[in-house]
CSV table of C-alpha atoms in Angstrom, one decimal:
chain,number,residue,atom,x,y,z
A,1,UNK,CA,25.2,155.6,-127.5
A,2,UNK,CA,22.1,157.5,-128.3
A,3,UNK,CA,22.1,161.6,-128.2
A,4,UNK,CA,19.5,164.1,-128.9
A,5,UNK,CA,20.6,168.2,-129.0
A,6,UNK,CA,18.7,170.5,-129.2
A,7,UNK,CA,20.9,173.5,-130.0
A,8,UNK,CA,18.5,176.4,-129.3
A,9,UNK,CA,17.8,176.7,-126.0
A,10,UNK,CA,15.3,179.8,-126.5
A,11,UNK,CA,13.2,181.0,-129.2
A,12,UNK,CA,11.1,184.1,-128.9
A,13,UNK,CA,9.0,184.9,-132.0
A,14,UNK,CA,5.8,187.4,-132.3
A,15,UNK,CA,2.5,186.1,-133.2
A,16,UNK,CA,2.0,184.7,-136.7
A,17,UNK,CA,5.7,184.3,-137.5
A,18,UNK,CA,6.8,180.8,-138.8
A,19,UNK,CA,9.5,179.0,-136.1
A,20,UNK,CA,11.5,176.1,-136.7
A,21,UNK,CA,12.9,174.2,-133.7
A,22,UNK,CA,15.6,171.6,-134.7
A,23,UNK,CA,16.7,168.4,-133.6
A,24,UNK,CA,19.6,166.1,-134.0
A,25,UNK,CA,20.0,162.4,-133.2
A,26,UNK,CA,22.6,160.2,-133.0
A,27,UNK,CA,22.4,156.3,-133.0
A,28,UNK,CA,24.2,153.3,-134.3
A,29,UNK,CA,20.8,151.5,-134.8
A,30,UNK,CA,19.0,151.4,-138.1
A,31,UNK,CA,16.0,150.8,-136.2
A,32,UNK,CA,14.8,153.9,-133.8
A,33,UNK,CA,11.7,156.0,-133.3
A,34,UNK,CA,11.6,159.8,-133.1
A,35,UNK,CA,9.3,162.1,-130.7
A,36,UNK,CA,8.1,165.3,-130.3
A,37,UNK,CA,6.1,166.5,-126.9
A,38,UNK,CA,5.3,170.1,-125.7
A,39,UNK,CA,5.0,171.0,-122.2
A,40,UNK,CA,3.0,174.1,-121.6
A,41,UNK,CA,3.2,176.4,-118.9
A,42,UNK,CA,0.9,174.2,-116.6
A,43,UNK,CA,3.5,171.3,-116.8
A,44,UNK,CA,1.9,168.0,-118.5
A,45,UNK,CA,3.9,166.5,-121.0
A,46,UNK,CA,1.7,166.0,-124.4
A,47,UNK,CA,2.8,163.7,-127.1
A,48,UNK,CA,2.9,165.4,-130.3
A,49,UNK,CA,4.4,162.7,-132.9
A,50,UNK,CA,6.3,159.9,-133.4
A,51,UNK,CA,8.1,158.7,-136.8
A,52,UNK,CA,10.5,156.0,-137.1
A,53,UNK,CA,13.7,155.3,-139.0
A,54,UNK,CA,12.1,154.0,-142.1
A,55,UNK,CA,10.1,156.5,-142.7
A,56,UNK,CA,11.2,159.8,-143.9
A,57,UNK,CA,7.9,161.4,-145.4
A,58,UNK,CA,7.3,164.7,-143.7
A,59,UNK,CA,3.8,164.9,-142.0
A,60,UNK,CA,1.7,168.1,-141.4
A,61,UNK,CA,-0.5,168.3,-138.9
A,62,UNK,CA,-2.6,172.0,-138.4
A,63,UNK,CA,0.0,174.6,-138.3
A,64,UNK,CA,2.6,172.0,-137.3
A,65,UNK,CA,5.1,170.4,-139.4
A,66,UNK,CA,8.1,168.0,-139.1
A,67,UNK,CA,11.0,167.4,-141.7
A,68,UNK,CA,12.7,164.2,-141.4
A,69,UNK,CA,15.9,164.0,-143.0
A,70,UNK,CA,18.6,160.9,-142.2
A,71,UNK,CA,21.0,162.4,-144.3
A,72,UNK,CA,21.9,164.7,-141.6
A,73,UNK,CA,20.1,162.8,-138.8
A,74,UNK,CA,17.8,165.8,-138.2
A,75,UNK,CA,13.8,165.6,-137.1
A,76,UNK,CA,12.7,169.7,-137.1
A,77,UNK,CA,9.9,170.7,-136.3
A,78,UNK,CA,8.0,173.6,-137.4
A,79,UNK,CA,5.3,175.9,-136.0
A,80,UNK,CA,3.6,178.3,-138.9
A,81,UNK,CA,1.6,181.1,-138.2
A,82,UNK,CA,2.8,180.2,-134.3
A,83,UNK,CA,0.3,181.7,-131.5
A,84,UNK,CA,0.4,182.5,-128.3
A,85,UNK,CA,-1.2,179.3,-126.8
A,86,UNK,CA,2.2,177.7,-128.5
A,87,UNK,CA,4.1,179.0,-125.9
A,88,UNK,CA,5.7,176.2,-124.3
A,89,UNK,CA,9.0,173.8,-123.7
A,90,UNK,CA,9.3,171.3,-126.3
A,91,UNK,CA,11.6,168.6,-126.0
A,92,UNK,CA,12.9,165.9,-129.3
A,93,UNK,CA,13.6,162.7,-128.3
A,94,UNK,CA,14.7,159.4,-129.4
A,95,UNK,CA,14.2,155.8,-128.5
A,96,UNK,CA,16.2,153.0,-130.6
A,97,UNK,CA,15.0,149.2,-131.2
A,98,UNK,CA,18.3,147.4,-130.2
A,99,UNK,CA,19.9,147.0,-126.4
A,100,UNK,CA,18.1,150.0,-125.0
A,101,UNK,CA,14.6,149.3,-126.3
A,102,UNK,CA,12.0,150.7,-124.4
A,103,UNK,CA,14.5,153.3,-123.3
A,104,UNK,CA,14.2,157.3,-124.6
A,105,UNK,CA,16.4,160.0,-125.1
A,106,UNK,CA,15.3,163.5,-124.4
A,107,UNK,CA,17.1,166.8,-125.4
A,108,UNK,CA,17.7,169.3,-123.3
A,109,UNK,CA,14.2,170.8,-124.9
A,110,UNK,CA,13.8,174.3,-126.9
A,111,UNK,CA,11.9,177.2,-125.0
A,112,UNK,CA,9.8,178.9,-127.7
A,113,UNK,CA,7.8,182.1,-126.5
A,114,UNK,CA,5.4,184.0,-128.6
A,115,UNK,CA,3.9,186.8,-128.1
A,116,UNK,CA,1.1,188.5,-129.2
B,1,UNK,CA,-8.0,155.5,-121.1
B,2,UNK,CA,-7.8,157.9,-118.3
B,3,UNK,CA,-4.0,158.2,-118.8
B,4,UNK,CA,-1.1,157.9,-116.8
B,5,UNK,CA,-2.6,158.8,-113.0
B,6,UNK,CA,-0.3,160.0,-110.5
B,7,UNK,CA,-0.5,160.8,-107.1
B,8,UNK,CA,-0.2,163.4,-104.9
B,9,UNK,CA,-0.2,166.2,-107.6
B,10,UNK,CA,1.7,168.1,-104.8
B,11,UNK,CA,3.8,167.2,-101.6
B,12,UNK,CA,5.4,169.6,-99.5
B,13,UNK,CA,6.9,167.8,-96.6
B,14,UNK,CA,9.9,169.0,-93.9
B,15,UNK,CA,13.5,167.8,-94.1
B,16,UNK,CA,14.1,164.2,-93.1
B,17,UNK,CA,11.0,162.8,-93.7
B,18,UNK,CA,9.6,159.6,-96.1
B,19,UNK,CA,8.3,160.5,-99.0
B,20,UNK,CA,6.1,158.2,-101.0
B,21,UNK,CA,5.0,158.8,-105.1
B,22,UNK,CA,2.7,156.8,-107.0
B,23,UNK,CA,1.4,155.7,-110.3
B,24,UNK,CA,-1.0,153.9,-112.5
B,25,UNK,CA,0.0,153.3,-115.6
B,26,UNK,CA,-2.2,153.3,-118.8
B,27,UNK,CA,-3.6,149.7,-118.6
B,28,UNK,CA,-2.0,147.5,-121.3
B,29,UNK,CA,1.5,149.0,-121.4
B,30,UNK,CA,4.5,146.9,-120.5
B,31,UNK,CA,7.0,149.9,-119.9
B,32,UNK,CA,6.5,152.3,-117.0
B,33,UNK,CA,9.5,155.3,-116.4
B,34,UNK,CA,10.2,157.3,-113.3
B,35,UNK,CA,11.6,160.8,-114.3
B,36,UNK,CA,12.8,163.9,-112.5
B,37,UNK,CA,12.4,167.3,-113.9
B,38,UNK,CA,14.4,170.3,-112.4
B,39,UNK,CA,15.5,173.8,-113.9
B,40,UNK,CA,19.1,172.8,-113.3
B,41,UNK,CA,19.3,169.5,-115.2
B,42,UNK,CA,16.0,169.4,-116.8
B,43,UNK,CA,14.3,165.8,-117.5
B,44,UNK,CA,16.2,163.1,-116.2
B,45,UNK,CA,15.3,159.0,-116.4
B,46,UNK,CA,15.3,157.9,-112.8
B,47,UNK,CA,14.4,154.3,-113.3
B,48,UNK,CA,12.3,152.4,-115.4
B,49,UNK,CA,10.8,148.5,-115.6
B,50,UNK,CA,9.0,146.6,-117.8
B,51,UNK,CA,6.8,143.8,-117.3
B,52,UNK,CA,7.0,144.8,-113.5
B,53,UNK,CA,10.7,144.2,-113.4
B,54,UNK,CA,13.1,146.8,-113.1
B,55,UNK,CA,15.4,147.2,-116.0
B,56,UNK,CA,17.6,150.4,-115.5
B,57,UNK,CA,18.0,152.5,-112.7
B,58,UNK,CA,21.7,154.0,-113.1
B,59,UNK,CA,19.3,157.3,-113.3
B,60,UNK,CA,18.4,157.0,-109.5
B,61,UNK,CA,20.7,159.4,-107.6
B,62,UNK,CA,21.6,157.7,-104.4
B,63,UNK,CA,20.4,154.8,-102.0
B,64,UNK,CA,17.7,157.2,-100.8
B,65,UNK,CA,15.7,156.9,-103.5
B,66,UNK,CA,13.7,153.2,-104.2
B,67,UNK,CA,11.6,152.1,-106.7
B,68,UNK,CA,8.8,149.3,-106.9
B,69,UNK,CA,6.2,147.8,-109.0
B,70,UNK,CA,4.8,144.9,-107.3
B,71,UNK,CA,1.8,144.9,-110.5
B,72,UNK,CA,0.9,145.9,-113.7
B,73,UNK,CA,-1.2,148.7,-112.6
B,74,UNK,CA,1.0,150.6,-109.9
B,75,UNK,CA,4.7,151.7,-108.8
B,76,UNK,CA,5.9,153.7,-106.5
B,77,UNK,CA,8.7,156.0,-106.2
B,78,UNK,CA,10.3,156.3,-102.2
B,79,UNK,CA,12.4,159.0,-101.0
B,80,UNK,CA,13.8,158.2,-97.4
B,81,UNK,CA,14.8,160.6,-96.3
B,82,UNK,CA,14.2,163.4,-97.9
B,83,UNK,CA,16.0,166.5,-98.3
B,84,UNK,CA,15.8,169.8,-100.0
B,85,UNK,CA,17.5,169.4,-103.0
B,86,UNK,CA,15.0,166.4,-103.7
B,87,UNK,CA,12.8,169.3,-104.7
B,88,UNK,CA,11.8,168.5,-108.0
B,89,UNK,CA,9.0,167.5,-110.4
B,90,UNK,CA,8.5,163.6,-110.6
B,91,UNK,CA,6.9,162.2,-113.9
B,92,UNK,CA,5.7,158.9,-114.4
B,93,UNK,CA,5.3,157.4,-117.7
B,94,UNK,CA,4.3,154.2,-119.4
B,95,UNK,CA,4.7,153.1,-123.1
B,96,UNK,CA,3.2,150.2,-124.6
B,97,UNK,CA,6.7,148.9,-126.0
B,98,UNK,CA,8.3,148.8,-129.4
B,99,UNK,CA,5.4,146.4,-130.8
B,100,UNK,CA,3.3,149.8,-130.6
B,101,UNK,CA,5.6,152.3,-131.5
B,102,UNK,CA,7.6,153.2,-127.7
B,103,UNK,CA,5.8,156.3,-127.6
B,104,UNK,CA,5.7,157.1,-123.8
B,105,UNK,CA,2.7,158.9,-122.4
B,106,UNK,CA,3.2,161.2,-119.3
B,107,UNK,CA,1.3,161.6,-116.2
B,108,UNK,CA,0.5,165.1,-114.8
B,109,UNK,CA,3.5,165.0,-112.7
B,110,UNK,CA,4.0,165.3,-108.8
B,111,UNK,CA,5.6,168.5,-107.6
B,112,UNK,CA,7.7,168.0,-104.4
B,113,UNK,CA,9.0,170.5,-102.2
B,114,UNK,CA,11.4,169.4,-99.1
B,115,UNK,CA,11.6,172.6,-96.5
């Protein structure tokens, strides 16, 4: 069966500080696709990024960054120089290409705060 | 694209009564998801279908809640009847499938409160 956790449940952090928010999957497939999405304050869910299982190159994207390691089925994601506008819930999730296809799992999702 | 469209953004209806959600998905996707967000047990998968037909909907919490999708471009999520612990936010989604990656693109969500 497929699990995401999401260990940290809150994060507060001031302005300009690097965060990390980390992710753990588990699957039996050797297929699957990993996600990232923020909800701010006002609600919406935004897709952020998606990787799957073959590849492991890390992707920058701004001030955002995710590691992707399978050695320890991990898929953090990092905010540097975080702002105040990154205030938000941000949930990991996984979706796998065999039985459940189609189907995601979210974790429980990581409350970061920053403030100015 | 205009996205995943939902409607009403907000319902606020009375105990008892029928309460009717609805969304178009982005045009092209074969997957659309039904979830339900609440601080207590945070983002859960009511129900979802692809290609119109319902796949899964362990995730639907009793026989008062229904699901259709009688086309591509529209569902709709029942509650009848209502009551207060219904109160929630409902998310619609739709993904284009694992040909294009399974990402799932959310709607703006529809904020219910049963009095």
């Amino acid at each position: 069966a497929q699990k995401v956790t999401q260990a940290q449940t809150e994060i507060s952090v001031v302005e300009k500080e690097d965060v990390t928010l980390d992710c753990v999957y588990e699957t039996r497939d050797t297929t699957y696709y990993l996600f990232w999405y923020k909800q701010p304050p006002s609600g919406e869910l935004v897709f952020l990024i998606r990787r799957n299982s073959f590849d492991e190159q890390n992707e920058i994207s701004g001030r955002y960054s995710w590691n992707f390691q399978k050695s320890t089925s991990s898929f953090n994601f990092t905010i540097t120089a975080s702002q105040v506008v990154d205030s938000a819930v941000y949930f990991c999730a996984l979706s796998e290409a065999g039985t459940n296809a189609g189907k995601s799992t979210f974790g429980d999702g990581t409350t970061l705060t920053v403030k100015p | 694209d205009a996205g995943v469209i939902q409607s009403p953004r907000h319902e606020v209806t009375e105990m008892g009564q029928e309460v009717t959600l609805r969304c178009k998905p982005i045009s092209g996707h074969d997957y659309l998801f039904w979830y339900r967000q609440t601080m207590m047990r945070g983002l859960e998968l009511l129900i979802y279908f692809n290609n119109n037909v319902p796949i899964d909907d362990s995730g639907m919490p009793e026989d008062r809640f229904s699901a259709k999708m009688p086309n591509a471009s529209f569902s709709t999520l029942k509650i009848q009847p209502s009551e207060p612990r219904d109160s929630a936010v409902y998310f619609c989604a739709s993904s284009p499938g694992l040909t294009q990656g399974d990402t799932q693109y959310f709607g703006p969500g529809t904020r219910l409160t049963v009095l």
